[in-house]
PDB file of C-alpha atoms in Angstrom:
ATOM      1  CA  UNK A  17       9.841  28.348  40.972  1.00 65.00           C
ATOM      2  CA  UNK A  18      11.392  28.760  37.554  1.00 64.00           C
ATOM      3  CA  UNK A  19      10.569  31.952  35.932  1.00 89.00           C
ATOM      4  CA  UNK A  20      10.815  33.695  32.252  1.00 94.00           C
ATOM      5  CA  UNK A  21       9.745  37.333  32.517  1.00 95.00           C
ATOM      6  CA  UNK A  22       9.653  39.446  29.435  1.00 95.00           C
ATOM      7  CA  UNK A  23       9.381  43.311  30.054  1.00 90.00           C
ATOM      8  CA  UNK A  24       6.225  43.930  29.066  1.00 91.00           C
ATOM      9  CA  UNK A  25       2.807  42.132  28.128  1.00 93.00           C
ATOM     10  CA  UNK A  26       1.379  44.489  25.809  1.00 95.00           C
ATOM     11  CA  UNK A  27       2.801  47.027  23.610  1.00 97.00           C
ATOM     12  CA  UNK A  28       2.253  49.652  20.959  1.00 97.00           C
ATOM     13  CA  UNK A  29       4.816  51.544  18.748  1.00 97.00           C
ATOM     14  CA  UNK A  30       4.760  53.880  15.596  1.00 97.00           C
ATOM     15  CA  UNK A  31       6.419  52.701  11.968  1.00 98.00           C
ATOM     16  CA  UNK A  32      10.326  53.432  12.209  1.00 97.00           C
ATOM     17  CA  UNK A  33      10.289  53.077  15.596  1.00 97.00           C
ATOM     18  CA  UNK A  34      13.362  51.370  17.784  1.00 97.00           C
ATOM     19  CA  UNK A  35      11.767  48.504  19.949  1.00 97.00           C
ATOM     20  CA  UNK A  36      13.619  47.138  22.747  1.00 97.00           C
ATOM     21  CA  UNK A  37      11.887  43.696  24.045  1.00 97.00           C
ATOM     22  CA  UNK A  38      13.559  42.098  27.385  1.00 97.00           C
ATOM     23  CA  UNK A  39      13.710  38.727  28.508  1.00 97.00           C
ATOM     24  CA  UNK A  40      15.042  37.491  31.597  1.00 97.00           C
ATOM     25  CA  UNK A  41      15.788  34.221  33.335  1.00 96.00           C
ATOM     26  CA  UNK A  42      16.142  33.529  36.690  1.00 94.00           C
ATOM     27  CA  UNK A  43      17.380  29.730  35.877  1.00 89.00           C
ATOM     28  CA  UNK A  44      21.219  29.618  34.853  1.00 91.00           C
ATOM     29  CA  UNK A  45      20.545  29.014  31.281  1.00 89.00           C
ATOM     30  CA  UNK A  46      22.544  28.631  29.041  1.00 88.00           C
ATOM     31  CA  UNK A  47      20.274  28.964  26.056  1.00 89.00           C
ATOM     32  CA  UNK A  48      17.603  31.839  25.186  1.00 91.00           C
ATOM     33  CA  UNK A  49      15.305  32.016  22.222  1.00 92.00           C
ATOM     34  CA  UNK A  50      13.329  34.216  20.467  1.00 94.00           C
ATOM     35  CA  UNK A  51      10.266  33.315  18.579  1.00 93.00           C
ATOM     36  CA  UNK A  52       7.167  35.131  16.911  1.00 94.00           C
ATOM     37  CA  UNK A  53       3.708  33.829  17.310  1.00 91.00           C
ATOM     38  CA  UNK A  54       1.118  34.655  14.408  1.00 90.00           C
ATOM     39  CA  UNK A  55      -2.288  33.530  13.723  1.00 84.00           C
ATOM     40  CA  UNK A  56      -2.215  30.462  11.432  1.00 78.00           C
ATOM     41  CA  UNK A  57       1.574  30.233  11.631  1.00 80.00           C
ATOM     42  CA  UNK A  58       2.724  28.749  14.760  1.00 78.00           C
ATOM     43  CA  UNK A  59       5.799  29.423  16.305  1.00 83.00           C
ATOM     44  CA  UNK A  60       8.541  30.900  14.423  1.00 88.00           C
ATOM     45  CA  UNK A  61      12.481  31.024  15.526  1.00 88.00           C
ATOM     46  CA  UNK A  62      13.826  34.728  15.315  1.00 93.00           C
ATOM     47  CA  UNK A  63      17.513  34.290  16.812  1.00 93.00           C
ATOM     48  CA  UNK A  64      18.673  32.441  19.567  1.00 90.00           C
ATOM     49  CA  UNK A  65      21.756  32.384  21.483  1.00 91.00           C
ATOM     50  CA  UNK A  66      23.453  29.606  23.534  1.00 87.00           C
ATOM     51  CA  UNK A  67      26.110  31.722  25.930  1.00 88.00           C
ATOM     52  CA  UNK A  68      26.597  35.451  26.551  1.00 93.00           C
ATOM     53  CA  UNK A  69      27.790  37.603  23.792  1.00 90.00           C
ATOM     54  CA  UNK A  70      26.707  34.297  21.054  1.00 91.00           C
ATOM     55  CA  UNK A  71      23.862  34.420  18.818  1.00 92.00           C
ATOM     56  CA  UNK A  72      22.373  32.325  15.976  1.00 90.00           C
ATOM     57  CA  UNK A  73      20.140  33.550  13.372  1.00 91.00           C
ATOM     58  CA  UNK A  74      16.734  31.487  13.289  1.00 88.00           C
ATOM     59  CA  UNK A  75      14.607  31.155  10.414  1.00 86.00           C
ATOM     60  CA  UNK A  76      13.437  34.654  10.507  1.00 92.00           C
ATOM     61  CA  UNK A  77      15.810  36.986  11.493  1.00 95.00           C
ATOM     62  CA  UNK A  78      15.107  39.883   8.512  1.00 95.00           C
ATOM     63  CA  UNK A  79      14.472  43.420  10.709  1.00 96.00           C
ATOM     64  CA  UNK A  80      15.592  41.843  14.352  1.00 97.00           C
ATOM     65  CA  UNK A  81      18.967  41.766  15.927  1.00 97.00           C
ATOM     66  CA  UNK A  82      19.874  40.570  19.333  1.00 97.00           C
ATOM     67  CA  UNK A  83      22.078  41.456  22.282  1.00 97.00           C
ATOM     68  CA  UNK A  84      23.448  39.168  24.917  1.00 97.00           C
ATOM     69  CA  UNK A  85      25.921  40.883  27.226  1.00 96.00           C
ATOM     70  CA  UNK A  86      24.208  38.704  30.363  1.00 96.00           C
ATOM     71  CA  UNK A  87      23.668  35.123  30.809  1.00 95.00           C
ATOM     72  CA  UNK A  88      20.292  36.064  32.094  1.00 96.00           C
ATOM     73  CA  UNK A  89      19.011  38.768  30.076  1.00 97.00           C
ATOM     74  CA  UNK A  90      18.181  38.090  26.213  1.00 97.00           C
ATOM     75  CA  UNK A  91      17.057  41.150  23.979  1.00 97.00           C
ATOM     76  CA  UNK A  92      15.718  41.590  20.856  1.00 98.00           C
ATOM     77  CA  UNK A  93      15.295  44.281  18.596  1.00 98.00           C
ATOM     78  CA  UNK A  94      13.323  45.488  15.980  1.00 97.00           C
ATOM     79  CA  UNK A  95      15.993  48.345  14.074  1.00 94.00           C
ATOM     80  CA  UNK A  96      12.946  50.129  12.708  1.00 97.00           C
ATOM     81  CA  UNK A  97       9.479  48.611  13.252  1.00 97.00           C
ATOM     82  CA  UNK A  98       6.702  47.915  10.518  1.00 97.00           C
ATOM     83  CA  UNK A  99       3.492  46.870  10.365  1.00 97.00           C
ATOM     84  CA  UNK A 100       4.170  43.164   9.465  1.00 97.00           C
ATOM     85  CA  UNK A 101       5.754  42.908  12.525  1.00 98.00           C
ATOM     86  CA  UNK A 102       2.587  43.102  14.836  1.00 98.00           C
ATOM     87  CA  UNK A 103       2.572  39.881  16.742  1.00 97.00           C
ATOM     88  CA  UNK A 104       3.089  38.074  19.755  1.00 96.00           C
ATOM     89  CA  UNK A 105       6.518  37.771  20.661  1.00 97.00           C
ATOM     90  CA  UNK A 106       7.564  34.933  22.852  1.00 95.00           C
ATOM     91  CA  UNK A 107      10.807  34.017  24.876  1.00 95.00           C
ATOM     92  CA  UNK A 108      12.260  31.056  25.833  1.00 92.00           C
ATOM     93  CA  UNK A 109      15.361  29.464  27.478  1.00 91.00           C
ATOM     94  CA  UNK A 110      16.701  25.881  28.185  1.00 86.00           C
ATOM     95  CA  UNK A 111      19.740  24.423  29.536  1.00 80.00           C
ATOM     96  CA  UNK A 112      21.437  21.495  27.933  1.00 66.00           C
ATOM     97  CA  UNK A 113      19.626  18.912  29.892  1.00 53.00           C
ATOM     98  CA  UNK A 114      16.447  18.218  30.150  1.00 45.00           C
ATOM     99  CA  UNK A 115      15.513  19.368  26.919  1.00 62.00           C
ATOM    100  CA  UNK A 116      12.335  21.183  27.973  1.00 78.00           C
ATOM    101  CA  UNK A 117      12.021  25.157  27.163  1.00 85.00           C
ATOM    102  CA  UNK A 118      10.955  27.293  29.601  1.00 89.00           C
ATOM    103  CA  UNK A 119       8.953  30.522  27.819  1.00 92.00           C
ATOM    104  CA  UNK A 120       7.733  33.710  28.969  1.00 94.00           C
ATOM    105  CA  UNK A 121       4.408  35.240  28.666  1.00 93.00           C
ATOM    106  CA  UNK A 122       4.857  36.787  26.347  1.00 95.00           C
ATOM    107  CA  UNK A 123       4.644  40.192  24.588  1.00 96.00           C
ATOM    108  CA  UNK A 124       2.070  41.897  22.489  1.00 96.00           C
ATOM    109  CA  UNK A 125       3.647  44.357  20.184  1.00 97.00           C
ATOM    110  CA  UNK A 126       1.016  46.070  17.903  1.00 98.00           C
ATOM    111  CA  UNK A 127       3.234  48.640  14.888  1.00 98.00           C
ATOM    112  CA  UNK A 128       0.689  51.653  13.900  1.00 97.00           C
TER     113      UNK A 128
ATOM    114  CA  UNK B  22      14.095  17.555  12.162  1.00 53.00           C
ATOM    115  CA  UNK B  23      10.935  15.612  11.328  1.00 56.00           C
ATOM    116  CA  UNK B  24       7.286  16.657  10.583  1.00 84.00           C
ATOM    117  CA  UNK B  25       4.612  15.920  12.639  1.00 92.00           C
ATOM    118  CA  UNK B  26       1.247  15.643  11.986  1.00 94.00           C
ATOM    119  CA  UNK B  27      -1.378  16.289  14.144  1.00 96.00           C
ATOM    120  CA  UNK B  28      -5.145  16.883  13.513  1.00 96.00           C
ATOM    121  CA  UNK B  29      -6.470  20.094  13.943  1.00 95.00           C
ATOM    122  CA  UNK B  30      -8.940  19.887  16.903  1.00 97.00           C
ATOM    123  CA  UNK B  31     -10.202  17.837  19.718  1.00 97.00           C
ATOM    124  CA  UNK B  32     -12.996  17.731  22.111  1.00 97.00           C
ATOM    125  CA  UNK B  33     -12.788  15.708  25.331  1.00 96.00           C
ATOM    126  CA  UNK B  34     -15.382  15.583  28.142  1.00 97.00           C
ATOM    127  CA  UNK B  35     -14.640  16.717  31.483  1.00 97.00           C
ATOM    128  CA  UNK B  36     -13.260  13.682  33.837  1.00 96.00           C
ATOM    129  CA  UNK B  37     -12.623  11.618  30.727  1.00 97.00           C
ATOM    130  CA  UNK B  38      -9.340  10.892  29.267  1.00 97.00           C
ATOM    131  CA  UNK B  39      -7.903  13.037  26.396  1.00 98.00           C
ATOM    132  CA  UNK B  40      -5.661  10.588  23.805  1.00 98.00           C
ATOM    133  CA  UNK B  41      -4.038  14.024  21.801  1.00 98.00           C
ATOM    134  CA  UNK B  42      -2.391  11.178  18.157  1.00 97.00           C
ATOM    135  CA  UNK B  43       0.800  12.723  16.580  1.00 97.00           C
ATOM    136  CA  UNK B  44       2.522  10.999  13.722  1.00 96.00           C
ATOM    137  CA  UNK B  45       6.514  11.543  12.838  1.00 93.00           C
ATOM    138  CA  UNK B  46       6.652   8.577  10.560  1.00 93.00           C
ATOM    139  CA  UNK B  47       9.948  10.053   9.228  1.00 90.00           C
ATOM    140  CA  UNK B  48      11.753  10.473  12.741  1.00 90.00           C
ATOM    141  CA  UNK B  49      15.024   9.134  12.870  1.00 87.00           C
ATOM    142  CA  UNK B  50      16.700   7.306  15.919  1.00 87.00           C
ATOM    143  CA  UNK B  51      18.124   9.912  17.591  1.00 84.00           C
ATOM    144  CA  UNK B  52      15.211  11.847  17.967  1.00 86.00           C
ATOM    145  CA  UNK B  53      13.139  12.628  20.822  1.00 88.00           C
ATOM    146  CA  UNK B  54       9.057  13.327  21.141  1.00 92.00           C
ATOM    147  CA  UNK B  55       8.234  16.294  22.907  1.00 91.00           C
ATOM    148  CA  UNK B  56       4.785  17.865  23.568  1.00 94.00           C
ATOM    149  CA  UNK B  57       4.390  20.919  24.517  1.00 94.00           C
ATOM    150  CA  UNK B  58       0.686  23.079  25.316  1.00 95.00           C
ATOM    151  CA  UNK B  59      -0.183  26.511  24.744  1.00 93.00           C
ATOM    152  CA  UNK B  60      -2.898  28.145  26.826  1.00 93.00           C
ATOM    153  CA  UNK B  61      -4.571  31.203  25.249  1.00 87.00           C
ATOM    154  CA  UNK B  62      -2.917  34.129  26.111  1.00 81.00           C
ATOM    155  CA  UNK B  63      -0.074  32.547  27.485  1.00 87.00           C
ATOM    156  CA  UNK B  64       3.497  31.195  26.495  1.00 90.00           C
ATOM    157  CA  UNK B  65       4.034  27.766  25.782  1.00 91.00           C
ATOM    158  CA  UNK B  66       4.340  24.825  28.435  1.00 92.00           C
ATOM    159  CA  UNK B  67       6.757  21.768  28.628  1.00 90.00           C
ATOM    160  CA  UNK B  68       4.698  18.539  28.735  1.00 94.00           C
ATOM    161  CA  UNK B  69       7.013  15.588  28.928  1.00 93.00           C
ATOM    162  CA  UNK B  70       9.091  13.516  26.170  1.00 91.00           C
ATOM    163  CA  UNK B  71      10.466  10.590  25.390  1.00 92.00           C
ATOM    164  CA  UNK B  72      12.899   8.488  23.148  1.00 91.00           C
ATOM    165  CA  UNK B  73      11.474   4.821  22.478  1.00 91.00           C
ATOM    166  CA  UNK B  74      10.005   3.720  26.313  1.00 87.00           C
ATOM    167  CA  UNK B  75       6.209   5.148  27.160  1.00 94.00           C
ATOM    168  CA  UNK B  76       6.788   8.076  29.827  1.00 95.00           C
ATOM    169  CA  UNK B  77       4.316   9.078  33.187  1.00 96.00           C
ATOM    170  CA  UNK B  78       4.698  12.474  35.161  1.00 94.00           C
ATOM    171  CA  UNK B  79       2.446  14.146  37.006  1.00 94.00           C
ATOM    172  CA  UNK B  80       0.816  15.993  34.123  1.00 93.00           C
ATOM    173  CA  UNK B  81       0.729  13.403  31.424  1.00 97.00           C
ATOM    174  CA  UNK B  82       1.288  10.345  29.651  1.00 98.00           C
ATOM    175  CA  UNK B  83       3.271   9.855  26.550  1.00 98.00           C
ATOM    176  CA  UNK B  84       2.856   6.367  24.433  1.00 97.00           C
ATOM    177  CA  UNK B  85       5.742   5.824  22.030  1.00 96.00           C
ATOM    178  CA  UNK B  86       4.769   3.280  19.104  1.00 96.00           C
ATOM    179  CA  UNK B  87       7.289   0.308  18.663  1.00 95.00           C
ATOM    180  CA  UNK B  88       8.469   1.366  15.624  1.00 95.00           C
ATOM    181  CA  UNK B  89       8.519   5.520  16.913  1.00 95.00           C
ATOM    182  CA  UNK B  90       6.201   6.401  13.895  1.00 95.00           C
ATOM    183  CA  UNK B  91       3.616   7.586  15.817  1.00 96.00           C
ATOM    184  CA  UNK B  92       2.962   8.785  19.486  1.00 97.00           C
ATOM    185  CA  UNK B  93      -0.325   9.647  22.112  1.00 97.00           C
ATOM    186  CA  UNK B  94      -0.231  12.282  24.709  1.00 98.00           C
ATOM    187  CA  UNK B  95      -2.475  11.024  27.310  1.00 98.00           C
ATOM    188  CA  UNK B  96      -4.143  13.271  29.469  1.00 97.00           C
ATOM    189  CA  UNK B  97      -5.752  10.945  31.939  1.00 96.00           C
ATOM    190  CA  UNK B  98      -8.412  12.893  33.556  1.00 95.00           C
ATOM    191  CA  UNK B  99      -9.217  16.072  31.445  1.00 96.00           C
ATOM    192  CA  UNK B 100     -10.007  19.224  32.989  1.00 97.00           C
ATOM    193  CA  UNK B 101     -11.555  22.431  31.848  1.00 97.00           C
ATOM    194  CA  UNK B 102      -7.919  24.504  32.480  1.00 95.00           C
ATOM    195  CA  UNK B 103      -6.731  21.859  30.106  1.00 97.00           C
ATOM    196  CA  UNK B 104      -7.990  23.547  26.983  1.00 97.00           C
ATOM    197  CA  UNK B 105      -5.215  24.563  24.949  1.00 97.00           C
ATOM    198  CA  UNK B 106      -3.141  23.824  21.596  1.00 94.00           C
ATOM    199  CA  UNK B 107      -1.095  20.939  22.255  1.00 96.00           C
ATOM    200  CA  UNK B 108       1.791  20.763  20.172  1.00 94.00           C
ATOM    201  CA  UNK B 109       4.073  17.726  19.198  1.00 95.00           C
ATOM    202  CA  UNK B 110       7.447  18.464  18.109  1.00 90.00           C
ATOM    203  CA  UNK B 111      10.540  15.733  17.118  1.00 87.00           C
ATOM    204  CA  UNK B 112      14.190  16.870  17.684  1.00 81.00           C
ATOM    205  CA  UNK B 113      17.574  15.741  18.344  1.00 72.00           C
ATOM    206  CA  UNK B 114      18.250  15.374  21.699  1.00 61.00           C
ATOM    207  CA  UNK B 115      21.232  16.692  22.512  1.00 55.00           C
ATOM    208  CA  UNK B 116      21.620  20.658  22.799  1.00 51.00           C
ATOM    209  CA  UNK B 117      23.749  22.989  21.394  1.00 47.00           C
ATOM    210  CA  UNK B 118      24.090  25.707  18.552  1.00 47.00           C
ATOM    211  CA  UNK B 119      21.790  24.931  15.922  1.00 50.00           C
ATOM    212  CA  UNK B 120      20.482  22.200  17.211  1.00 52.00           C
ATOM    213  CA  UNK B 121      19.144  24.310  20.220  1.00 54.00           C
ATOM    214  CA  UNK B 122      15.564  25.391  19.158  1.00 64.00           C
ATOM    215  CA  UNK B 123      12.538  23.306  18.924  1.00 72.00           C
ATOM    216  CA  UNK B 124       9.776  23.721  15.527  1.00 75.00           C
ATOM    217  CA  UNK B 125       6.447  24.439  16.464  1.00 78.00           C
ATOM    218  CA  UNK B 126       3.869  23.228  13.703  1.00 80.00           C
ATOM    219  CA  UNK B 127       0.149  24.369  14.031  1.00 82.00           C
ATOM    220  CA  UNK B 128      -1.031  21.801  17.170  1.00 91.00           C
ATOM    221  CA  UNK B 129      -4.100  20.079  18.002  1.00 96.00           C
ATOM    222  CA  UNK B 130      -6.589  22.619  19.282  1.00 95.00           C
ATOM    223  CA  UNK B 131      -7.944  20.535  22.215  1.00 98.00           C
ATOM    224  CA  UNK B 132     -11.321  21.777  23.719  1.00 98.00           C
ATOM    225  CA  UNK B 133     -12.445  20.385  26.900  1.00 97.00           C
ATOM    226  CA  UNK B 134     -16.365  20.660  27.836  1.00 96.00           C
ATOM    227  CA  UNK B 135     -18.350  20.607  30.606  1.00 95.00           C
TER     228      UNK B 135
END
């Protein structure tokens, strides 16, 4: 069974904090997302990357960066959390065909 | 990529068929229809898509107008677990780069009842 797993469902962190969020894949992708979820909003693309060490900036990458160093493993991080940055974080990958994406759970991050 | 527009909510009956309408009247020929679902509390879920040809699997049914300016996601025999946002999404088909991510709008808020 395909699987996205992101490292953790819920979390809480202080202003200025460094957050480290983890996705992994268990499917060969070559392609991992990162989007934000927010009431009224939809789905919004952070970064993505489409091989190891490659990234792409989405359409809202202000305050996140990214690491790839594993075709599996896709991280993102907030440099110094704030409060507007509460929200559900979601992860995703694909491979070039099918087109479908494959998402985590997704994470909860709440900034105090 | 091309808007969509979708309404805002549904309600089906349980056991009856749910016809979810998205139009894309501004898609352009070399892109696909895609429909994803959301579940509360969880991450998004691959539906199906298609091109120009109506498309069966085992969760759903996709009907593709003749001229690709609108679509249906049929859901043929609603269930209760099939309450979710249902979102329809046009894109390019082939992967790579830029071109890799799909745009979620806001969805149809589909409520099945009892």
């Amino acid at each position: 069974d395909v699987k996205v797993t992101q490292s953790s469902r819920y979390l809480v962190k202080r202003t200025g904090e460094k957050v480290f969020l983890e996705c992994v894949q268990d499917m060969d992708h070559e392609n991992m997302f990162w989007y934000r979820q927010d009431p009224g909003l939809g789905l919004r693309l952070i970064y993505f990357s489409y091989d190891v060490k490659m990234k792409e900036k989405g359409d809202i990458p202000e305050g996140y960066s990214v690491s790839r160093e594993k075709k599996e493993r896709f991280s993102l991080i907030l440099e110094s959390a704030s409060t507007n940055q509460t929200s559900m974080y979601l992860c995703a990958s694909t491979r070039d065909s099918p087109y479908e994406q494959y998402f985590g759970p997704g994470t909860r991050l709440t900034v105090t | 990529d091309a808007k969509t527009t979708q309404p805002t909510s549904m309600d089906c009956a349980e056991g009856r068929a749910a016809n979810l309408p998205c139009n894309h009247s501004t898609i352009s020929g070399n892109e696909y229809v895609y429909w994803y679902r959301q579940i509360h509390s969880q991450g998004p879920q691959y539906i199906i898509h298609g091109l120009k040809n109506n498309e069966t699997n085992e969760m759903a049914s996709l009907i593709i107008t003749e001229d690709r300016k609108s679509s249906t996601l049929i859901l043929p025999h609603a269930t209760l677990r099939d309450t979710a946002v249902y979102y329809c999404i046009v894109r390019v088909g082939n992967y790579g780069g830029s071109q890799g991510n799909l745009i979620f709008g806001k969805g149809t808020k589909l409520s099945v009842k009892p």
